[in-house]
PDB file of C-alpha atoms in Angstrom:
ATOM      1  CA  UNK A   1       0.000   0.000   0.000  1.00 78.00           C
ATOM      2  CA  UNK A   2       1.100   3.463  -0.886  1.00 80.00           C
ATOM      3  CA  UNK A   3       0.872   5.708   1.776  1.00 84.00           C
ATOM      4  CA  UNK A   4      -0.735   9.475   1.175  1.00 81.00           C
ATOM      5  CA  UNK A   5       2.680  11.083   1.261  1.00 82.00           C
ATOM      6  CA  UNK A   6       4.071   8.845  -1.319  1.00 85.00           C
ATOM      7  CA  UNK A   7       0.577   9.184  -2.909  1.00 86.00           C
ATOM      8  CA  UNK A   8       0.896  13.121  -3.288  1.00 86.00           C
ATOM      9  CA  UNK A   9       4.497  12.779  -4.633  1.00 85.00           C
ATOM     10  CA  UNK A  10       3.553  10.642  -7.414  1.00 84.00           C
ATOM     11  CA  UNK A  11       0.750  13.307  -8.251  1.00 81.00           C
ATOM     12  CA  UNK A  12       2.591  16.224  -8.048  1.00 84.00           C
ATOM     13  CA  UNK A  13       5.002  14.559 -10.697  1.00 83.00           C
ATOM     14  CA  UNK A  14       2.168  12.932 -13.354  1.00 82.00           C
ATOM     15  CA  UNK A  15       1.218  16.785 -13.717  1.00 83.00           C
ATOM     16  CA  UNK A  16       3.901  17.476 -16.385  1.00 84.00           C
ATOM     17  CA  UNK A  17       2.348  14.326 -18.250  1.00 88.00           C
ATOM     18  CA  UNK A  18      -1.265  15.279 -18.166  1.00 90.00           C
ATOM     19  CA  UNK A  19      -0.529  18.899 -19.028  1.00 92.00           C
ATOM     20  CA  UNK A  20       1.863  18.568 -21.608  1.00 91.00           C
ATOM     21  CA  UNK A  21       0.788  15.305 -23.328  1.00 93.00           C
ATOM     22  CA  UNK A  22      -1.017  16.296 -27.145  1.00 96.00           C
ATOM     23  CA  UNK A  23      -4.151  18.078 -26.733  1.00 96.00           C
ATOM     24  CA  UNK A  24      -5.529  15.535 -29.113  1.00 96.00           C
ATOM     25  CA  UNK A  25      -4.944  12.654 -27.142  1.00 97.00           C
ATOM     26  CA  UNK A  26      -6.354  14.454 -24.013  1.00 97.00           C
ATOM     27  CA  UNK A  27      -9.665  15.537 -25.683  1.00 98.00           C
ATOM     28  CA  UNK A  28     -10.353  11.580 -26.519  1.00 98.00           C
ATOM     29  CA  UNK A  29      -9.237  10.495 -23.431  1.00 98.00           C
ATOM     30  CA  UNK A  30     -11.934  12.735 -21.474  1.00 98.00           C
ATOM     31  CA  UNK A  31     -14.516  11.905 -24.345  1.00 98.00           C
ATOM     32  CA  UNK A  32     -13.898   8.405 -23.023  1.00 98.00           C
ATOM     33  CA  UNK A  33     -13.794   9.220 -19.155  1.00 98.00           C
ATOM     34  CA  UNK A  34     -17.315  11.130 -19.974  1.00 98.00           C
ATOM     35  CA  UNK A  35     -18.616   8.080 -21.638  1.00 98.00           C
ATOM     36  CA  UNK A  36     -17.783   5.841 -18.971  1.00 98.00           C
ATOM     37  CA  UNK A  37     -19.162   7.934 -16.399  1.00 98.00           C
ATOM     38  CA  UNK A  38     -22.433   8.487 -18.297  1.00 98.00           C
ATOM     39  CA  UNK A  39     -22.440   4.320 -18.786  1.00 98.00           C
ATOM     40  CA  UNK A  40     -22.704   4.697 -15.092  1.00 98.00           C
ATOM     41  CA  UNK A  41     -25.076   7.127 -14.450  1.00 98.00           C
ATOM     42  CA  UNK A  42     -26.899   5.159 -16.869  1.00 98.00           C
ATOM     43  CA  UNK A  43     -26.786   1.673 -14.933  1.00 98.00           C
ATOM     44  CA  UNK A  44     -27.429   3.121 -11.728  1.00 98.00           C
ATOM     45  CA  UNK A  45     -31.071   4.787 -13.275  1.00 98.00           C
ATOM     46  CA  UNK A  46     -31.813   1.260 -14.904  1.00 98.00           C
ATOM     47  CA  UNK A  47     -31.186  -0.616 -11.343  1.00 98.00           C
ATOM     48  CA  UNK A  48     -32.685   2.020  -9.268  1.00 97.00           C
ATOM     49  CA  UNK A  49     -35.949   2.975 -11.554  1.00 97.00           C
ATOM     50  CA  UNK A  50     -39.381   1.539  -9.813  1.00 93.00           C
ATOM     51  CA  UNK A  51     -37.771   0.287  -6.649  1.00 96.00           C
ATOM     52  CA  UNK A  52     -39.329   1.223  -3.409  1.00 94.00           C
ATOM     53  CA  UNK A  53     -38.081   2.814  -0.634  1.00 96.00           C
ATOM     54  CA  UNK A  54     -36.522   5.739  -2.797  1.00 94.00           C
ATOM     55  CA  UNK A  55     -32.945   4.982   0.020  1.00 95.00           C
ATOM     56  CA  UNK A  56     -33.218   1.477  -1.017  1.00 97.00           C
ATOM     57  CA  UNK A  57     -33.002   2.655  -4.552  1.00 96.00           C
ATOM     58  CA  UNK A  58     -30.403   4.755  -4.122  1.00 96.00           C
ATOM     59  CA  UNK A  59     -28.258   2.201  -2.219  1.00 97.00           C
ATOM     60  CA  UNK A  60     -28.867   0.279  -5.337  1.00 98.00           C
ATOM     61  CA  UNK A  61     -27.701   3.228  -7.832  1.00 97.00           C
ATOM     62  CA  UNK A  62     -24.553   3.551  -5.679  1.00 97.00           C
ATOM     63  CA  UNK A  63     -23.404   0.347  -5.794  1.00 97.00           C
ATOM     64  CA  UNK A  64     -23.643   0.373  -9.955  1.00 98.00           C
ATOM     65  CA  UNK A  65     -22.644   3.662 -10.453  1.00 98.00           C
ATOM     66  CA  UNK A  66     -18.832   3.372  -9.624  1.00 97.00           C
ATOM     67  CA  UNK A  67     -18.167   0.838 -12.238  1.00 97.00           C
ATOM     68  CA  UNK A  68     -18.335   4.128 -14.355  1.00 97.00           C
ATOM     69  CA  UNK A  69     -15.001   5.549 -12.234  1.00 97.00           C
ATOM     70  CA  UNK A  70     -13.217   2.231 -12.147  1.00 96.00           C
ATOM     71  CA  UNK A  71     -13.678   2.459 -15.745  1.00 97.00           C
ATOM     72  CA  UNK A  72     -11.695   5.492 -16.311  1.00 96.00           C
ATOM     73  CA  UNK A  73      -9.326   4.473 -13.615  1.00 93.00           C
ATOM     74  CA  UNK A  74      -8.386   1.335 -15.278  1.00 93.00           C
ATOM     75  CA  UNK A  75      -8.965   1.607 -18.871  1.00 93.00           C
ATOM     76  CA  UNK A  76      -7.405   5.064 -18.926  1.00 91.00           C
ATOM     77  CA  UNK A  77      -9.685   8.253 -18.959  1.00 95.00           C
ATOM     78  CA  UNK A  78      -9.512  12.217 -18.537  1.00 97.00           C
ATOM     79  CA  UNK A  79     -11.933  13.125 -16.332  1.00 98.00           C
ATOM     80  CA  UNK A  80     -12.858  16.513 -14.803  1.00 98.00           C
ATOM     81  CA  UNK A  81     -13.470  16.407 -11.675  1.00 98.00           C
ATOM     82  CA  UNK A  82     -10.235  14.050 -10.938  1.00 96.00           C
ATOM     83  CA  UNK A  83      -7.715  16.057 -12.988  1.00 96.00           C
ATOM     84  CA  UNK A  84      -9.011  19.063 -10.212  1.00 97.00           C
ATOM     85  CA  UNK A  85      -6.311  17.429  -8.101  1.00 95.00           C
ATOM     86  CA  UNK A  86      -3.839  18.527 -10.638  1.00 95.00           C
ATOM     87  CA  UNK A  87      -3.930  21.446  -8.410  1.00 96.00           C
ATOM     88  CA  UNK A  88      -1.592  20.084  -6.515  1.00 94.00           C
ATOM     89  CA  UNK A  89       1.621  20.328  -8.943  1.00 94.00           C
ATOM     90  CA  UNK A  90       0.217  23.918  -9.897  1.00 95.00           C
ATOM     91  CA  UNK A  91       1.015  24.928  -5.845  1.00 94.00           C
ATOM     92  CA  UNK A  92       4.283  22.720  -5.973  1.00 92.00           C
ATOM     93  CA  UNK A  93       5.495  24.664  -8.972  1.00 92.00           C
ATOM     94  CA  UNK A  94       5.575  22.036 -10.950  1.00 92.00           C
ATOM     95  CA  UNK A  95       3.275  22.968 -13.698  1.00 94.00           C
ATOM     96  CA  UNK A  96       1.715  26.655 -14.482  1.00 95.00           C
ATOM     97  CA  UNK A  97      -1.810  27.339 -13.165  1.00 96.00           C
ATOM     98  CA  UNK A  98      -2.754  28.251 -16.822  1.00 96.00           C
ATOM     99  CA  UNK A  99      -1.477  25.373 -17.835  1.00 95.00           C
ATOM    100  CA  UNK A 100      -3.542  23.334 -15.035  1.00 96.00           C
ATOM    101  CA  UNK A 101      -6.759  25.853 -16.774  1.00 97.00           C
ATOM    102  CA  UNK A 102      -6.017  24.843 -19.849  1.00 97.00           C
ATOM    103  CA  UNK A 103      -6.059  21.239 -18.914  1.00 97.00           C
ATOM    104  CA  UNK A 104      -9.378  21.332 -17.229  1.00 98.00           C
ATOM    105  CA  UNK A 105     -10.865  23.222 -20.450  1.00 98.00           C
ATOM    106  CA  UNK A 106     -10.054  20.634 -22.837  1.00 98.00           C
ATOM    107  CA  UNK A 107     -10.948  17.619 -20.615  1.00 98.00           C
ATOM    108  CA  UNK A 108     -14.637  19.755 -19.829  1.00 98.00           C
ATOM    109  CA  UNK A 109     -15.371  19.741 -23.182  1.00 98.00           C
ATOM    110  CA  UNK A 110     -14.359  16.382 -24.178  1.00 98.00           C
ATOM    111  CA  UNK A 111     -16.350  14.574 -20.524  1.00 98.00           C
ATOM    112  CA  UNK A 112     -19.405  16.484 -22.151  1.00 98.00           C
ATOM    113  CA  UNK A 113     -19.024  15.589 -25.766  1.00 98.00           C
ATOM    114  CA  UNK A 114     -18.920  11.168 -24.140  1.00 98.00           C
ATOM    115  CA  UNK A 115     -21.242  11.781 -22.191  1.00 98.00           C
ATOM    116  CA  UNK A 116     -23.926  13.667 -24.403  1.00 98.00           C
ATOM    117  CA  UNK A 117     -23.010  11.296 -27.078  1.00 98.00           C
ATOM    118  CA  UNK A 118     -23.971   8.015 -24.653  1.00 98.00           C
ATOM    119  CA  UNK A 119     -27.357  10.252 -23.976  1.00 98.00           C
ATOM    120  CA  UNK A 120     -28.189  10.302 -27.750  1.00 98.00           C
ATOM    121  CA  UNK A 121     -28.000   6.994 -27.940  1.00 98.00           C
ATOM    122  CA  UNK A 122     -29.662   5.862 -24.563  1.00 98.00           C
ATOM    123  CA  UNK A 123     -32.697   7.833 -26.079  1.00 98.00           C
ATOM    124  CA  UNK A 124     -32.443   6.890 -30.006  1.00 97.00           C
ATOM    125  CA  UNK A 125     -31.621   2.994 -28.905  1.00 97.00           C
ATOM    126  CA  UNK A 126     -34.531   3.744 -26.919  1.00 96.00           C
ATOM    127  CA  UNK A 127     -33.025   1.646 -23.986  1.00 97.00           C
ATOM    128  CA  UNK A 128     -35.114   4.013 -22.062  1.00 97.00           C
ATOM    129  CA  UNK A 129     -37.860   2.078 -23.144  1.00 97.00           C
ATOM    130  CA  UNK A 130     -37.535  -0.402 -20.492  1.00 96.00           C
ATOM    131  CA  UNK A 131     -40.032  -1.336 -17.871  1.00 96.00           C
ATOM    132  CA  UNK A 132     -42.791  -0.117 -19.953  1.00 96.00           C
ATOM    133  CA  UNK A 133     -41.362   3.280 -20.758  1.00 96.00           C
ATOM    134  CA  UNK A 134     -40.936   3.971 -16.947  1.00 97.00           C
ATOM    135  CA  UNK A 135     -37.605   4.253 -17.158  1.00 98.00           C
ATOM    136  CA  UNK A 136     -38.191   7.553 -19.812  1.00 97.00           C
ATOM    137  CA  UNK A 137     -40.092   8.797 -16.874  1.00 97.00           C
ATOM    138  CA  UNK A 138     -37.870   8.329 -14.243  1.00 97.00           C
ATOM    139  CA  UNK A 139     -35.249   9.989 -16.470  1.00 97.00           C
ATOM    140  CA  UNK A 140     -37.053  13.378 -17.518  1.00 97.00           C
ATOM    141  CA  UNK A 141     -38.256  13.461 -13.721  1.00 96.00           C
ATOM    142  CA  UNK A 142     -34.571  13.717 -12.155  1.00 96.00           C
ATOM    143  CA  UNK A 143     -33.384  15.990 -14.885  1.00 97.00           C
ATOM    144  CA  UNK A 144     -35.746  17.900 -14.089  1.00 96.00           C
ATOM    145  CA  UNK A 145     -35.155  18.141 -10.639  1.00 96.00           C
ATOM    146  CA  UNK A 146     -31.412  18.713 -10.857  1.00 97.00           C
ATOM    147  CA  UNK A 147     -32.446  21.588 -13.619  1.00 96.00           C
ATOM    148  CA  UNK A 148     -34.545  23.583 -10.918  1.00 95.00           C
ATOM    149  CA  UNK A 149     -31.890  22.452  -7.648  1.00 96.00           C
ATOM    150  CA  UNK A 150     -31.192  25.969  -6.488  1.00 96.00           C
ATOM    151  CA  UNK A 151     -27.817  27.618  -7.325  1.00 97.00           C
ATOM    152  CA  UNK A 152     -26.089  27.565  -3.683  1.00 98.00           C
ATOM    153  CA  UNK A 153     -27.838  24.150  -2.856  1.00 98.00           C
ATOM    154  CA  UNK A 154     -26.108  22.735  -6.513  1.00 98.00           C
ATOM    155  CA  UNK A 155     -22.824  24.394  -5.757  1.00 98.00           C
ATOM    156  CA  UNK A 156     -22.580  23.148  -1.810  1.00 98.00           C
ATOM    157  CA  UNK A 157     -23.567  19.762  -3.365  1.00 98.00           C
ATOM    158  CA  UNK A 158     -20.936  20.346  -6.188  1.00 98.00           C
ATOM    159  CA  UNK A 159     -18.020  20.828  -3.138  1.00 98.00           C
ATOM    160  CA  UNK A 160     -19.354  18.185  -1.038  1.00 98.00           C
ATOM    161  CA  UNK A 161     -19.166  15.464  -4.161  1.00 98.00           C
ATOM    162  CA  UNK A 162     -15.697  16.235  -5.488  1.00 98.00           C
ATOM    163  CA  UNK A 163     -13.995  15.737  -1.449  1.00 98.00           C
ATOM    164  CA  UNK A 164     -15.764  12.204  -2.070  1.00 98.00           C
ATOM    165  CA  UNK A 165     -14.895  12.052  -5.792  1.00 98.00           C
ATOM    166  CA  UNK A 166     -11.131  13.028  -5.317  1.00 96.00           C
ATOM    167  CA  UNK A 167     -10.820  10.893  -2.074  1.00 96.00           C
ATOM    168  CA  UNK A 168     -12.016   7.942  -4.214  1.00 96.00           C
ATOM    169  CA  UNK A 169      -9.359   8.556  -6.950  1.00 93.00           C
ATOM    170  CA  UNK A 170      -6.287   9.287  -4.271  1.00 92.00           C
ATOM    171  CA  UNK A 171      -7.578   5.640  -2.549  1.00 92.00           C
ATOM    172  CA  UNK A 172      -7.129   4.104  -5.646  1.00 91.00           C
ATOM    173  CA  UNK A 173      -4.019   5.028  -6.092  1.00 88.00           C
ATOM    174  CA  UNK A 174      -3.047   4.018  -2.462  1.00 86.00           C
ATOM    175  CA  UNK A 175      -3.442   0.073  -3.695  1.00 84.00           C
ATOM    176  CA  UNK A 176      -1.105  -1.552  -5.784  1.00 82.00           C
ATOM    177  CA  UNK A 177      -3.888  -4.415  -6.946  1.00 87.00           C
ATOM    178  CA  UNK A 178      -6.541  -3.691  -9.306  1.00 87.00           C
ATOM    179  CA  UNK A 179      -8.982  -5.336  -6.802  1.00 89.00           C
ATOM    180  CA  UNK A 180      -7.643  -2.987  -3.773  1.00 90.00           C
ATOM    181  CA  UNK A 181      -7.868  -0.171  -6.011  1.00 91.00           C
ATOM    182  CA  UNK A 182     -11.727  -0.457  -7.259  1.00 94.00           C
ATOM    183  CA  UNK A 183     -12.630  -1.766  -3.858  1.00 93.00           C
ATOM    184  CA  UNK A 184     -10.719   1.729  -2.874  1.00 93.00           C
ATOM    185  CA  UNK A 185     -12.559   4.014  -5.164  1.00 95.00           C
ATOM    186  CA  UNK A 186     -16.109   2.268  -4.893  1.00 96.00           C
ATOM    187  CA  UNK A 187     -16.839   3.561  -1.037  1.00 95.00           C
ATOM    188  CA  UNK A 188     -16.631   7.053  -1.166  1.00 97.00           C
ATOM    189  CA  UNK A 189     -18.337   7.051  -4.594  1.00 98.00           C
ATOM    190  CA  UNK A 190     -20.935   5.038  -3.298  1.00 98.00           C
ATOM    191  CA  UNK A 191     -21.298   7.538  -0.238  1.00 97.00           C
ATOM    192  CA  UNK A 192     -21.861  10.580  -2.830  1.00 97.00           C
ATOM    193  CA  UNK A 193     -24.471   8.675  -4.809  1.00 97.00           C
ATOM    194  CA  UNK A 194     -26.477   7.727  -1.591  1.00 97.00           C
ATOM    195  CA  UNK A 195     -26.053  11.073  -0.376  1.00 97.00           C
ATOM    196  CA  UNK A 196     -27.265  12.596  -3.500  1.00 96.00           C
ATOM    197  CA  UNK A 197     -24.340  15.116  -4.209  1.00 98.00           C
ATOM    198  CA  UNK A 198     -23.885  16.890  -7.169  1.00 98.00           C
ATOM    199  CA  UNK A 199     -21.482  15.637 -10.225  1.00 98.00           C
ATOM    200  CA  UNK A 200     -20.614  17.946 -13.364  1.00 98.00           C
ATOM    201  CA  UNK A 201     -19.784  15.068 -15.341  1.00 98.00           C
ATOM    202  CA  UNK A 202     -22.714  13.153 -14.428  1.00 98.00           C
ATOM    203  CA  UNK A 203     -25.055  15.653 -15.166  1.00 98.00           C
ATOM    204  CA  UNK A 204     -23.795  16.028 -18.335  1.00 98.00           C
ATOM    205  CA  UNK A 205     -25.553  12.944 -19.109  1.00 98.00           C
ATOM    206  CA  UNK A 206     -28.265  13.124 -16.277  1.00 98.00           C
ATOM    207  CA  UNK A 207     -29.736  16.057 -17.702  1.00 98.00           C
ATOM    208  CA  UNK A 208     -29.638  15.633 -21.494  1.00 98.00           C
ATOM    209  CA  UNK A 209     -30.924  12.376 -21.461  1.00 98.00           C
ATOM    210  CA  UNK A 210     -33.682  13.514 -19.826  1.00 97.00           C
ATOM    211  CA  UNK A 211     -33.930  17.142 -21.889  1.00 96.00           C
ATOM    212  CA  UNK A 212     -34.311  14.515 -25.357  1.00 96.00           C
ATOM    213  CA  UNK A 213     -36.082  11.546 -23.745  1.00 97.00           C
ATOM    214  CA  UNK A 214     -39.380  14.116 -23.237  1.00 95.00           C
ATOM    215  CA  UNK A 215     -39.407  14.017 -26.611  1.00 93.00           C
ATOM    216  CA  UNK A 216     -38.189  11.132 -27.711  1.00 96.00           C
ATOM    217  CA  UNK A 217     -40.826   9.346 -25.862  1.00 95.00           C
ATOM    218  CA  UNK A 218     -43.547  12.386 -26.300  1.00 92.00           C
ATOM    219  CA  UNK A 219     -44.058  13.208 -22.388  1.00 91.00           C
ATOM    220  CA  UNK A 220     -45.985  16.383 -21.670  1.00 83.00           C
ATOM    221  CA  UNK A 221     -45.864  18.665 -18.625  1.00 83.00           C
ATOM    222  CA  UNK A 222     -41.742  19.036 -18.481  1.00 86.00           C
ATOM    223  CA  UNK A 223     -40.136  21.797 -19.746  1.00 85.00           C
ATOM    224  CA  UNK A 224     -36.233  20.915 -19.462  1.00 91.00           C
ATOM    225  CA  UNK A 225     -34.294  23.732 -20.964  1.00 92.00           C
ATOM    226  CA  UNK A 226     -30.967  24.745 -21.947  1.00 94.00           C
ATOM    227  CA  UNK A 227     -31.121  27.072 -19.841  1.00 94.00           C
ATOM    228  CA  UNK A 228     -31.823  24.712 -16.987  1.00 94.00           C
ATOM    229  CA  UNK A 229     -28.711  22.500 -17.802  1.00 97.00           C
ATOM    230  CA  UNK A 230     -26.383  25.115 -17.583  1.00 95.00           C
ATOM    231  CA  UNK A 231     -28.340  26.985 -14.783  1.00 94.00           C
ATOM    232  CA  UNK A 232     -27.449  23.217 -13.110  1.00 97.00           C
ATOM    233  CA  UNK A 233     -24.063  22.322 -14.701  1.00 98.00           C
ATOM    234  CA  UNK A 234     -22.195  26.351 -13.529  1.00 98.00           C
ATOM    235  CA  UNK A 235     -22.313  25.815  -9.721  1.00 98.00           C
ATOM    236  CA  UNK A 236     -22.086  22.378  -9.744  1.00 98.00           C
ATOM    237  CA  UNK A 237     -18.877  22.664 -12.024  1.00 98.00           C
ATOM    238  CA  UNK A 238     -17.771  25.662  -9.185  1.00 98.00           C
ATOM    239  CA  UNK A 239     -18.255  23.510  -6.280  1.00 98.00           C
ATOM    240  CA  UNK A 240     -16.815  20.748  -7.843  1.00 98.00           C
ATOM    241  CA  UNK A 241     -13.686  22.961  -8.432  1.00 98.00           C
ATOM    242  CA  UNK A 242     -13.810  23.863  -4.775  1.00 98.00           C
ATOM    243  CA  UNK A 243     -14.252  20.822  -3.390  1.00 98.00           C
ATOM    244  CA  UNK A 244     -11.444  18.481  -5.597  1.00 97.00           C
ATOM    245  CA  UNK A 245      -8.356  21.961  -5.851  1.00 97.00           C
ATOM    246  CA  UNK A 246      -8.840  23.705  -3.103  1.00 97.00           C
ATOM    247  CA  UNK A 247     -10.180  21.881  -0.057  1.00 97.00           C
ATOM    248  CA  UNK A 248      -8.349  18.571  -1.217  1.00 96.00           C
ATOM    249  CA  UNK A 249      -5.741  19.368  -3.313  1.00 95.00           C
ATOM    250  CA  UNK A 250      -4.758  22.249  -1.239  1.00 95.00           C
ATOM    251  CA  UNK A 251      -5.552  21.012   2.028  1.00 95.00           C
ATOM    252  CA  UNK A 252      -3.387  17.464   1.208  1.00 92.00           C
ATOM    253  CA  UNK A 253      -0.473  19.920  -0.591  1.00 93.00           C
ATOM    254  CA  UNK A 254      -0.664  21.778   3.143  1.00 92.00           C
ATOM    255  CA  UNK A 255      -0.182  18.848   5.050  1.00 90.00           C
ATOM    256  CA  UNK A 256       2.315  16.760   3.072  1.00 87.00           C
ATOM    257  CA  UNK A 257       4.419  18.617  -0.054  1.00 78.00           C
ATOM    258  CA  UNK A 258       4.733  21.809   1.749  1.00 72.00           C
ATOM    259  CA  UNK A 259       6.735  20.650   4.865  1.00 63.00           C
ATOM    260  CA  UNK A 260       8.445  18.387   2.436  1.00 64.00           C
ATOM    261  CA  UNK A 261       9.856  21.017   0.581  1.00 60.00           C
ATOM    262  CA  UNK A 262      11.338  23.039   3.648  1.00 54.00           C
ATOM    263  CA  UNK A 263       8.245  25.212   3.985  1.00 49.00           C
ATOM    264  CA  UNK A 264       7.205  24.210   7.341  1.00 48.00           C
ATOM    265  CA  UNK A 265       6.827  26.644  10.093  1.00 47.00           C
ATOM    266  CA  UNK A 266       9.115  27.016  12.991  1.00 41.00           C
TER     267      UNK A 266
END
């Protein structure tokens, strides 16, 4: 096992890869990660749809939703909200913080390209037909309630998933087996899930899915905008920022690279 101040060294030296590596090959890497994440997102509606209590159903979503994470942990992926953490080598010099911007902007983009593209096809494979079309339902209902969560509700929700998110990804790096490392990343994910925080990446897919499937399948009464993804996806994207850089990132850089380096106070 790798402890967290051998962890934190290996991270502050992979951010020269994943800055500098061609932009090309980081834009399909996070069009992956946001495929994988939406294949998740998409299980865990699938298992979770019809079942009663809603906490049961939940405990069921967070169990099948990880398998999206170990994905991009294992298979190789660029994802968002785990490349936040590449704060760390921007406060131990070891990368630029533009380049660390520059990073997230291309991985963004390419996480919601995979995971609008696994939408389209949820919807035009109509695999949202299942269980009578109540799946469809289920889907435009909870894209419709993360579309009207308000703003500082979606951004606390946003910080509180990315501590869980980013803990799961520095766990998984603590093992040196691929069992120990999904068994690593699978609890914290599965706490966020059953806690019902707030995921950029996931709501990529979350709410698209749901903005074409009331058409798709010709529901009436919704009203899932634009304007409500992105009124969703900007604090959520904020607090995931928060949460993974700063509070992690920065808090882990505080209490391990920093007295490393000589900085620590006398």
């Amino acid at each position: 096992m790798h402890l967290p101040s051998e962890i934190i060294k290996m991270y502050s030296l992979m951010g020269s890869t994943k800055v500098y590596q061609p932009v090309f090959k980081s834009f399909i890497l996070a069009i992956f990660a946001g495929a994988f994440i939406a294949l998740g997102a998409l299980g865990s509606q699938i298992i979770s749809c019809g079942v009663v209590p809603v906490a049961f159903g939940r405990a069921l979503s967070g169990i099948i939703f990880p398998i999206g994470l170990a994905m991009v942990v294992i298979a190789g992926g660029e994802l968002f909200t785990g490349n936040c953490l590449l704060f760390i080598p921007v406060l131990d010099k070891q990368i630029s913080l533009m380049d660390f911007v520059k990073n997230l902007a291309i991985v963004y983009v390419g996480n919601l390209v995979g995971s609008i593209f696994i939408a389209v096809l949820a919807n035009y494979g109509h695999i949202l037909s299942l269980y009578s079309n109540d799946l469809a339902r289920s889907v435009v209902a909870t894209a419709t309630l993360k579309a009207n969560i308000p703003f500082i509700d979606a951004f606390v929700k946003g910080i509180l998933c990315n501590i869980l998110v980013c803990i799961a990804v520095w766990a998984s790096q603590a093992a040196e087996e691929l069992s120990g490392r999904i068994i690593a990343l699978f609890l914290p994910i599965f706490l966020f899930i059953v806690c019902g925080f707030e995921h950029s990446v996931a709501n990529m897919y979350f709410i698209p899915c749901g903005m074409l499937a009331q058409y798709v399948y010709g529901f009436t009464g919704y009203n899932i905008t634009i304007f409500g993804f992105l009124w969703n996806l900007l604090p959520v994207t904020l607090g995931n920022l928060v949460g993974g850089s700063l509070l992690v990132g920065g808090g882990y850089y505080l209490a391990y690279l920093r007295s490393m380096r000589g900085y620590e106070d006398d």
